[in-house]
Amino acid sequence: MSQYRVRTPEPRSRLSKALAQVMNETRQRQLEAEQQGLLSLEHLIRVAQGHSGQSHHLRRLLLALYNGYRWPFEMQRLRGLDASLQADALAVIQMATYSGHEIHTFIEGGDALLTRFWEIEEANDE
């Protein structure tokens, strides 16, 4: 009889379980980010439709999430927001990071809204 025995390796089983756990945790993080982010996004959109400095900063944030190449976001703009809007902005950024969906898809008529924000901000740049 040989000194070697064939067996089913356990590490694969443990690796599969660990991978499943990471995937579940990632999905949970996505769901939590979306849940909080959607409420925050509604608030940001309401304020962004105004005419204040905070509205301007929020339009720039939403445009950066929509098309960051054309609308890069300068982080100091967060300083121009009150604490509540800062928290909402960070929640929306987190949602956009973890959700796997484009920001405009969370908004009914999102393309049209962001196009309007785009036009407002282009006019402000002139």
Backbone as ProteinMPNN parsed JSONL, in Angstrom:
{"seq_chain_A": "MSQYRVRTPEPRSRLSKALAQVMNETRQRQLEAEQQGLLSLEHLIRVAQGHSGQSHHLRRLLLALYNGYRWPFEMQRLRGLDASLQADALAVIQMATYSGHEIHTFIEGGDALLTRFWEIEEANDE", "coords_chain_A": {"N_chain_A": [[0.835, -1.167, 0.0], [0.458, 2.237, -0.747], [2.031, 5.172, 0.628], [0.745, 7.475, 0.202], [-2.348, 9.131, 0.166], [-5.401, 9.837, -1.435], [-7.349, 12.735, -1.221], [-10.119, 14.999, -0.705], [-9.561, 18.337, -1.139], [-9.779, 20.649, 1.504], [-9.232, 23.438, 1.58], [-10.304, 24.607, -0.786], [-13.024, 24.471, -0.367], [-13.258, 26.112, 1.912], [-12.328, 28.446, 0.761], [-14.3, 28.928, -1.144], [-16.479, 29.413, 0.557], [-15.548, 31.696, 1.869], [-15.363, 33.47, -0.272], [-18.067, 33.609, -1.027], [-19.058, 34.832, 1.27], [-17.783, 37.337, 1.166], [-18.919, 38.3, -1.187], [-21.614, 38.447, -0.409], [-21.421, 40.358, 1.649], [-20.563, 42.543, 0.159], [-22.782, 42.936, -1.508], [-24.68, 43.575, 0.445], [-23.579, 45.978, 1.369], [-23.916, 47.475, -0.962], [-26.741, 47.592, -1.11], [-27.36, 48.963, 1.277], [-26.018, 51.383, 0.785], [-27.435, 52.293, -1.433], [-30.016, 52.557, -0.335], [-29.706, 54.618, 1.638], [-28.522, 56.514, -0.009], [-30.465, 57.127, -1.96], [-32.456, 58.613, -0.611], [-30.906, 60.787, 0.112], [-30.146, 61.698, -2.416], [-32.576, 62.642, -3.456], [-32.933, 64.887, -1.81], [-30.656, 66.421, -2.492], [-31.192, 66.966, -5.191], [-33.484, 68.573, -5.013], [-32.399, 70.876, -3.75], [-30.407, 71.541, -5.583], [-31.828, 72.556, -7.691], [-32.287, 75.138, -7.085], [-31.179, 78.593, -6.64], [-28.962, 79.288, -5.205], [-25.579, 79.508, -3.832], [-24.987, 77.025, -2.769], [-26.674, 75.45, -4.307], [-25.435, 75.656, -6.768], [-22.961, 74.347, -6.225], [-23.927, 71.777, -5.71], [-25.129, 71.078, -8.152], [-22.798, 70.875, -9.66], [-21.582, 68.715, -8.373], [-23.436, 66.625, -8.902], [-23.311, 66.635, -11.679], [-20.652, 65.865, -11.993], [-20.776, 63.237, -11.121], [-22.358, 62.268, -13.105], [-20.982, 62.833, -15.518], [-17.924, 62.783, -15.233], [-15.63, 63.348, -16.691], [-16.146, 65.591, -18.244], [-17.104, 67.296, -16.301], [-15.299, 67.73, -13.87], [-14.986, 67.403, -10.327], [-14.275, 69.694, -7.888], [-12.953, 69.247, -4.784], [-13.046, 71.146, -2.72], [-15.469, 72.329, -2.987], [-17.234, 71.011, -1.364], [-16.931, 72.284, 1.029], [-18.489, 74.487, 0.763], [-20.999, 73.726, 1.397], [-23.692, 73.194, 3.719], [-23.688, 71.267, 6.798], [-25.62, 69.205, 6.703], [-26.139, 68.935, 3.95], [-23.57, 68.247, 3.129], [-23.318, 65.699, 4.297], [-25.343, 64.373, 2.89], [-24.319, 64.611, 0.305], [-21.997, 63.03, 0.485], [-23.199, 60.57, 0.983], [-24.504, 60.139, -1.443], [-22.321, 60.029, -3.168], [-21.134, 57.708, -2.182], [-23.18, 55.879, -2.786], [-23.135, 56.015, -5.587], [-20.631, 54.968, -5.993], [-20.726, 52.299, -5.006], [-23.042, 51.122, -6.065], [-23.094, 50.337, -8.776], [-24.617, 51.369, -10.769], [-25.401, 54.005, -13.038], [-25.695, 57.417, -12.041], [-27.832, 58.95, -13.077], [-29.753, 57.073, -13.661], [-31.127, 56.542, -11.387], [-32.919, 58.522, -11.123], [-36.058, 59.699, -12.016], [-36.554, 60.721, -15.25], [-33.927, 61.451, -15.392], [-31.793, 61.929, -17.276], [-32.765, 64.195, -18.65], [-33.0, 66.043, -16.546], [-30.313, 66.285, -15.681], [-29.191, 67.209, -18.013], [-30.375, 69.706, -18.097], [-29.181, 70.84, -15.789], [-26.586, 70.815, -16.744], [-26.729, 72.688, -18.837], [-27.314, 75.006, -17.345], [-24.977, 75.251, -15.804], [-23.025, 75.477, -17.8], [-23.755, 77.948, -18.865], [-23.18, 79.511, -16.635], [-20.421, 79.348, -16.657], [-19.672, 80.959, -18.72]], "CA_chain_A": [[0.0, 0.0, 0.0], [1.206, 3.476, -0.883], [1.945, 6.085, 1.77], [-0.034, 8.645, -0.224], [-3.779, 8.914, 0.043], [-6.115, 10.888, -2.161], [-8.412, 13.33, -0.407], [-10.716, 16.226, -1.227], [-8.933, 19.451, -0.415], [-10.662, 21.552, 2.232], [-9.043, 24.869, 1.297], [-11.215, 25.067, -1.834], [-14.311, 24.644, 0.282], [-13.143, 27.312, 2.737], [-12.194, 29.573, -0.154], [-15.636, 29.171, -1.698], [-17.285, 30.024, 1.606], [-15.034, 33.049, 2.087], [-15.77, 34.264, -1.435], [-19.513, 33.835, -0.902], [-19.252, 35.797, 2.343], [-17.365, 38.644, 0.64], [-19.937, 38.717, -2.152], [-22.799, 38.826, 0.362], [-21.118, 41.625, 2.328], [-20.536, 43.57, -0.879], [-24.172, 43.192, -1.912], [-25.312, 44.269, 1.562], [-23.06, 47.346, 1.332], [-24.592, 48.13, -2.086], [-28.134, 47.854, -0.741], [-27.37, 50.02, 2.289], [-25.611, 52.624, 0.128], [-28.555, 52.732, -2.268], [-31.122, 52.977, 0.515], [-29.376, 55.934, 2.183], [-28.209, 57.411, -1.11], [-31.674, 57.571, -2.664], [-33.041, 59.698, 0.177], [-29.99, 61.927, -0.011], [-30.209, 62.182, -3.794], [-33.789, 63.457, -3.568], [-32.665, 66.156, -1.145], [-29.689, 67.179, -3.294], [-31.852, 67.432, -6.414], [-34.34, 69.723, -4.644], [-31.562, 72.048, -3.491], [-29.668, 71.861, -6.812], [-32.702, 73.284, -8.601], [-32.392, 76.521, -6.615], [-30.297, 79.622, -7.209], [-27.949, 79.651, -4.211], [-24.241, 78.957, -4.022], [-25.065, 75.593, -2.478], [-27.289, 74.836, -5.49], [-24.366, 75.603, -7.78], [-22.028, 73.277, -5.846], [-24.598, 70.48, -5.849], [-25.235, 70.772, -9.586], [-21.466, 70.424, -10.079], [-21.386, 67.356, -7.849], [-24.274, 65.689, -9.662], [-22.746, 66.549, -13.036], [-19.411, 65.085, -11.909], [-21.166, 61.829, -11.053], [-22.976, 61.974, -14.407], [-19.937, 62.86, -16.54], [-16.762, 63.321, -14.543], [-14.609, 63.834, -17.627], [-16.509, 66.957, -18.631], [-17.391, 68.077, -15.1], [-14.545, 67.282, -12.687], [-15.484, 68.016, -9.093], [-13.247, 70.202, -6.982], [-13.373, 68.818, -3.45], [-13.306, 72.274, -1.829], [-16.885, 72.679, -3.105], [-17.94, 70.447, -0.209], [-16.876, 73.275, 2.107], [-19.545, 75.456, 0.521], [-22.284, 73.115, 1.75], [-23.915, 73.037, 5.15], [-23.372, 69.913, 7.272], [-26.627, 68.258, 6.223], [-25.891, 68.705, 2.523], [-22.312, 67.502, 3.027], [-23.614, 64.292, 4.602], [-26.1, 63.841, 1.756], [-23.406, 64.512, -0.833], [-21.141, 61.863, 0.693], [-24.039, 59.378, 0.822], [-24.735, 59.955, -2.879], [-21.041, 59.57, -3.732], [-20.996, 56.301, -1.792], [-24.138, 55.115, -3.576], [-22.63, 55.959, -6.959], [-19.441, 54.119, -5.981], [-21.016, 50.899, -4.726], [-24.259, 50.568, -6.659], [-22.905, 49.756, -10.1], [-25.546, 52.018, -11.693], [-25.141, 55.419, -13.301], [-26.504, 58.248, -11.154], [-29.065, 59.418, -13.718], [-30.746, 55.993, -13.723], [-31.874, 56.551, -10.132], [-33.797, 59.695, -11.155], [-37.036, 59.697, -13.099], [-36.198, 61.834, -16.137], [-32.582, 61.828, -14.973], [-31.022, 62.527, -18.371], [-33.284, 65.539, -18.911], [-32.641, 66.891, -15.411], [-28.884, 66.566, -15.696], [-28.953, 68.059, -19.18], [-30.738, 71.066, -17.678], [-28.103, 71.287, -14.916], [-25.437, 71.018, -17.632], [-26.941, 73.973, -19.522], [-27.19, 76.071, -16.345], [-23.571, 75.4, -15.414], [-22.288, 76.007, -18.953], [-24.066, 79.385, -18.922], [-22.436, 80.151, -15.541], [-19.003, 79.369, -17.014], [-19.412, 81.976, -19.743]], "C_chain_A": [[0.888, 1.241, 0.0], [1.037, 4.345, 0.359], [1.121, 7.329, 1.45], [-1.5, 8.268, -0.363], [-4.397, 10.107, -0.676], [-7.217, 11.409, -1.248], [-8.954, 14.57, -1.108], [-10.13, 17.392, -0.448], [-9.965, 20.362, 0.238], [-10.447, 23.01, 1.871], [-9.987, 25.403, 0.22], [-12.588, 25.351, -1.229], [-14.306, 25.912, 1.14], [-13.039, 28.559, 1.868], [-13.541, 29.927, -0.763], [-16.537, 29.858, -0.678], [-16.849, 31.472, 1.852], [-15.441, 33.976, 0.944], [-17.257, 34.579, -1.378], [-19.798, 34.876, 0.178], [-18.883, 37.204, 1.872], [-18.409, 39.173, -0.343], [-21.215, 39.163, -1.441], [-22.594, 40.161, 1.074], [-21.102, 42.779, 1.337], [-21.942, 43.934, -1.312], [-24.918, 43.942, -0.818], [-24.869, 45.727, 1.597], [-23.713, 48.136, 0.191], [-26.013, 48.516, -1.716], [-28.239, 48.98, 0.283], [-27.013, 51.369, 1.671], [-26.735, 53.166, -0.742], [-29.703, 53.251, -1.421], [-30.872, 54.383, 1.066], [-29.18, 56.938, 1.059], [-29.432, 57.938, -1.829], [-32.367, 58.711, -1.925], [-32.198, 60.964, 0.048], [-30.051, 62.535, -1.405], [-31.441, 63.056, -4.001], [-33.575, 64.843, -2.964], [-31.721, 67.02, -1.983], [-30.333, 67.745, -4.554], [-32.728, 68.643, -6.114], [-33.505, 70.982, -4.477], [-30.851, 72.489, -4.771], [-30.513, 72.647, -7.805], [-32.88, 74.749, -8.201], [-31.368, 77.434, -7.268], [-29.201, 80.059, -6.244], [-26.58, 79.103, -4.595], [-24.216, 77.459, -3.765], [-25.675, 74.849, -3.661], [-26.241, 74.639, -6.579], [-23.405, 74.448, -7.481], [-22.652, 71.899, -6.03], [-24.812, 70.102, -7.308], [-23.896, 70.252, -10.089], [-21.177, 69.009, -9.582], [-22.17, 66.343, -8.67], [-23.771, 65.544, -11.093], [-21.446, 65.749, -13.041], [-19.72, 63.591, -11.839], [-21.768, 61.362, -12.374], [-21.92, 61.882, -15.501], [-18.705, 63.554, -15.96], [-15.669, 63.836, -15.461], [-14.881, 65.283, -18.005], [-16.666, 67.867, -17.419], [-16.606, 67.552, -13.904], [-15.009, 68.064, -11.456], [-14.319, 68.427, -8.212], [-13.729, 69.971, -5.548], [-13.667, 69.987, -2.505], [-14.756, 72.756, -1.933], [-17.703, 72.106, -1.946], [-17.955, 71.42, 0.962], [-17.973, 74.32, 1.966], [-20.933, 74.938, 0.87], [-22.444, 73.078, 3.261], [-23.734, 71.559, 5.514], [-24.351, 68.862, 6.748], [-26.406, 67.921, 4.749], [-24.575, 67.975, 2.298], [-22.557, 66.018, 3.262], [-24.381, 63.647, 3.448], [-25.2, 63.66, 0.538], [-22.522, 63.269, -0.704], [-21.935, 60.564, 0.543], [-24.294, 59.094, -0.658], [-23.457, 59.483, -3.57], [-20.843, 58.096, -3.41], [-21.948, 55.429, -2.599], [-23.621, 54.948, -5.001], [-21.425, 55.031, -7.057], [-19.805, 52.638, -5.893], [-22.16, 50.299, -5.515], [-24.035, 49.865, -7.986], [-23.854, 50.333, -11.141], [-25.137, 53.476, -11.873], [-26.141, 56.26, -12.505], [-27.833, 58.649, -11.791], [-30.143, 58.336, -13.792], [-31.566, 55.897, -12.444], [-32.934, 57.649, -10.113], [-34.775, 59.544, -12.306], [-36.783, 60.938, -13.952], [-34.791, 62.34, -15.863], [-31.74, 62.463, -16.06], [-31.458, 63.962, -18.621], [-32.891, 66.498, -17.785], [-31.165, 67.267, -15.457], [-28.484, 67.374, -16.928], [-29.293, 69.506, -18.838], [-29.673, 71.64, -16.751], [-26.863, 71.627, -15.739], [-25.545, 72.393, -18.294], [-26.795, 75.145, -18.559], [-25.72, 76.315, -16.033], [-22.704, 75.883, -16.577], [-22.52, 77.507, -19.077], [-23.325, 80.139, -17.821], [-20.962, 80.266, -15.846], [-18.666, 80.487, -17.998], [-19.225, 83.335, -19.174]], "O_chain_A": [[1.927, 1.283, 0.659], [0.024, 4.262, 1.054], [0.837, 8.137, 2.334], [-1.845, 7.231, -0.93], [-3.948, 11.243, -0.525], [-7.921, 10.641, -0.593], [-8.309, 15.118, -2.001], [-10.203, 17.418, 0.78], [-10.917, 20.795, -0.411], [-11.416, 23.769, 1.856], [-10.428, 26.548, 0.311], [-13.226, 26.354, -1.55], [-15.255, 26.696, 1.093], [-13.597, 29.604, 2.202], [-13.881, 31.105, -0.881], [-17.274, 30.782, -1.019], [-17.684, 32.36, 2.023], [-15.817, 35.126, 1.171], [-17.66, 35.709, -1.656], [-20.688, 35.711, 0.013], [-19.605, 38.159, 2.157], [-18.739, 40.359, -0.326], [-21.829, 40.154, -1.836], [-23.496, 40.999, 1.098], [-21.577, 43.872, 1.646], [-22.261, 45.113, -1.468], [-25.703, 44.845, -1.11], [-25.687, 46.618, 1.829], [-24.027, 49.315, 0.349], [-26.444, 49.639, -1.977], [-29.104, 49.848, 0.17], [-27.63, 52.383, 1.994], [-26.961, 54.376, -0.779], [-30.302, 54.275, -1.749], [-31.743, 55.247, 0.967], [-29.621, 58.083, 1.16], [-29.439, 59.088, -2.268], [-32.818, 59.671, -2.55], [-32.724, 62.066, -0.105], [-30.013, 63.757, -1.553], [-31.36, 64.098, -4.652], [-33.988, 65.85, -3.54], [-31.962, 68.214, -2.161], [-30.05, 68.878, -4.941], [-32.723, 69.621, -6.862], [-33.859, 72.038, -5.001], [-30.709, 73.687, -5.016], [-29.971, 73.333, -8.671], [-33.548, 75.509, -8.901], [-30.773, 77.105, -8.295], [-28.576, 81.1, -6.452], [-26.442, 78.339, -5.55], [-23.516, 76.712, -4.449], [-25.245, 73.743, -3.986], [-26.176, 73.591, -7.222], [-23.073, 73.665, -8.371], [-21.98, 70.961, -6.458], [-24.691, 68.931, -7.666], [-23.855, 69.294, -10.861], [-20.588, 68.203, -10.302], [-21.627, 65.32, -9.085], [-23.802, 64.45, -11.656], [-21.171, 65.028, -14.0], [-19.009, 62.776, -12.427], [-21.688, 60.181, -12.712], [-21.95, 60.963, -16.319], [-18.481, 64.746, -16.171], [-14.864, 64.674, -15.055], [-13.963, 66.1, -18.077], [-16.394, 69.066, -17.497], [-17.205, 66.974, -12.997], [-15.375, 69.236, -11.547], [-13.482, 67.604, -7.841], [-14.793, 70.451, -5.158], [-14.462, 69.835, -1.578], [-15.224, 73.503, -1.074], [-18.745, 72.656, -1.589], [-18.867, 71.396, 1.788], [-18.344, 74.968, 2.945], [-21.929, 75.631, 0.664], [-21.465, 72.948, 3.997], [-23.639, 70.706, 4.632], [-23.946, 67.755, 6.392], [-26.48, 66.757, 4.353], [-24.468, 67.166, 1.376], [-22.062, 65.176, 2.512], [-24.101, 62.508, 3.072], [-25.31, 62.664, -0.177], [-22.324, 62.542, -1.677], [-21.412, 59.572, 0.037], [-24.3, 57.936, -1.077], [-23.509, 58.632, -4.457], [-20.429, 57.322, -4.272], [-21.564, 54.349, -3.049], [-23.67, 53.85, -5.555], [-21.219, 54.383, -8.083], [-19.252, 51.817, -6.625], [-22.247, 49.077, -5.628], [-24.723, 48.89, -8.289], [-23.9, 49.849, -12.272], [-24.591, 54.095, -10.96], [-27.29, 55.861, -12.319], [-28.856, 58.682, -11.108], [-31.321, 58.649, -13.966], [-32.602, 55.232, -12.427], [-33.753, 57.707, -9.196], [-34.371, 59.29, -13.441], [-36.796, 62.061, -13.45], [-34.495, 63.516, -16.076], [-31.039, 63.442, -15.8], [-30.619, 64.848, -18.785], [-32.495, 67.634, -18.045], [-30.811, 68.434, -15.29], [-27.527, 68.146, -16.874], [-28.583, 70.427, -19.243], [-29.291, 72.801, -16.899], [-26.175, 72.609, -15.462], [-24.584, 73.163, -18.311], [-26.214, 76.17, -18.917], [-25.271, 77.461, -16.002], [-21.746, 76.625, -16.361], [-21.587, 78.258, -19.362], [-22.888, 81.27, -18.031], [-20.303, 81.182, -15.355], [-17.514, 80.909, -18.097], [-18.999, 84.289, -19.917]]}, "name": "protein", "num_of_chains": 1, "seq": "MSQYRVRTPEPRSRLSKALAQVMNETRQRQLEAEQQGLLSLEHLIRVAQGHSGQSHHLRRLLLALYNGYRWPFEMQRLRGLDASLQADALAVIQMATYSGHEIHTFIEGGDALLTRFWEIEEANDE"}
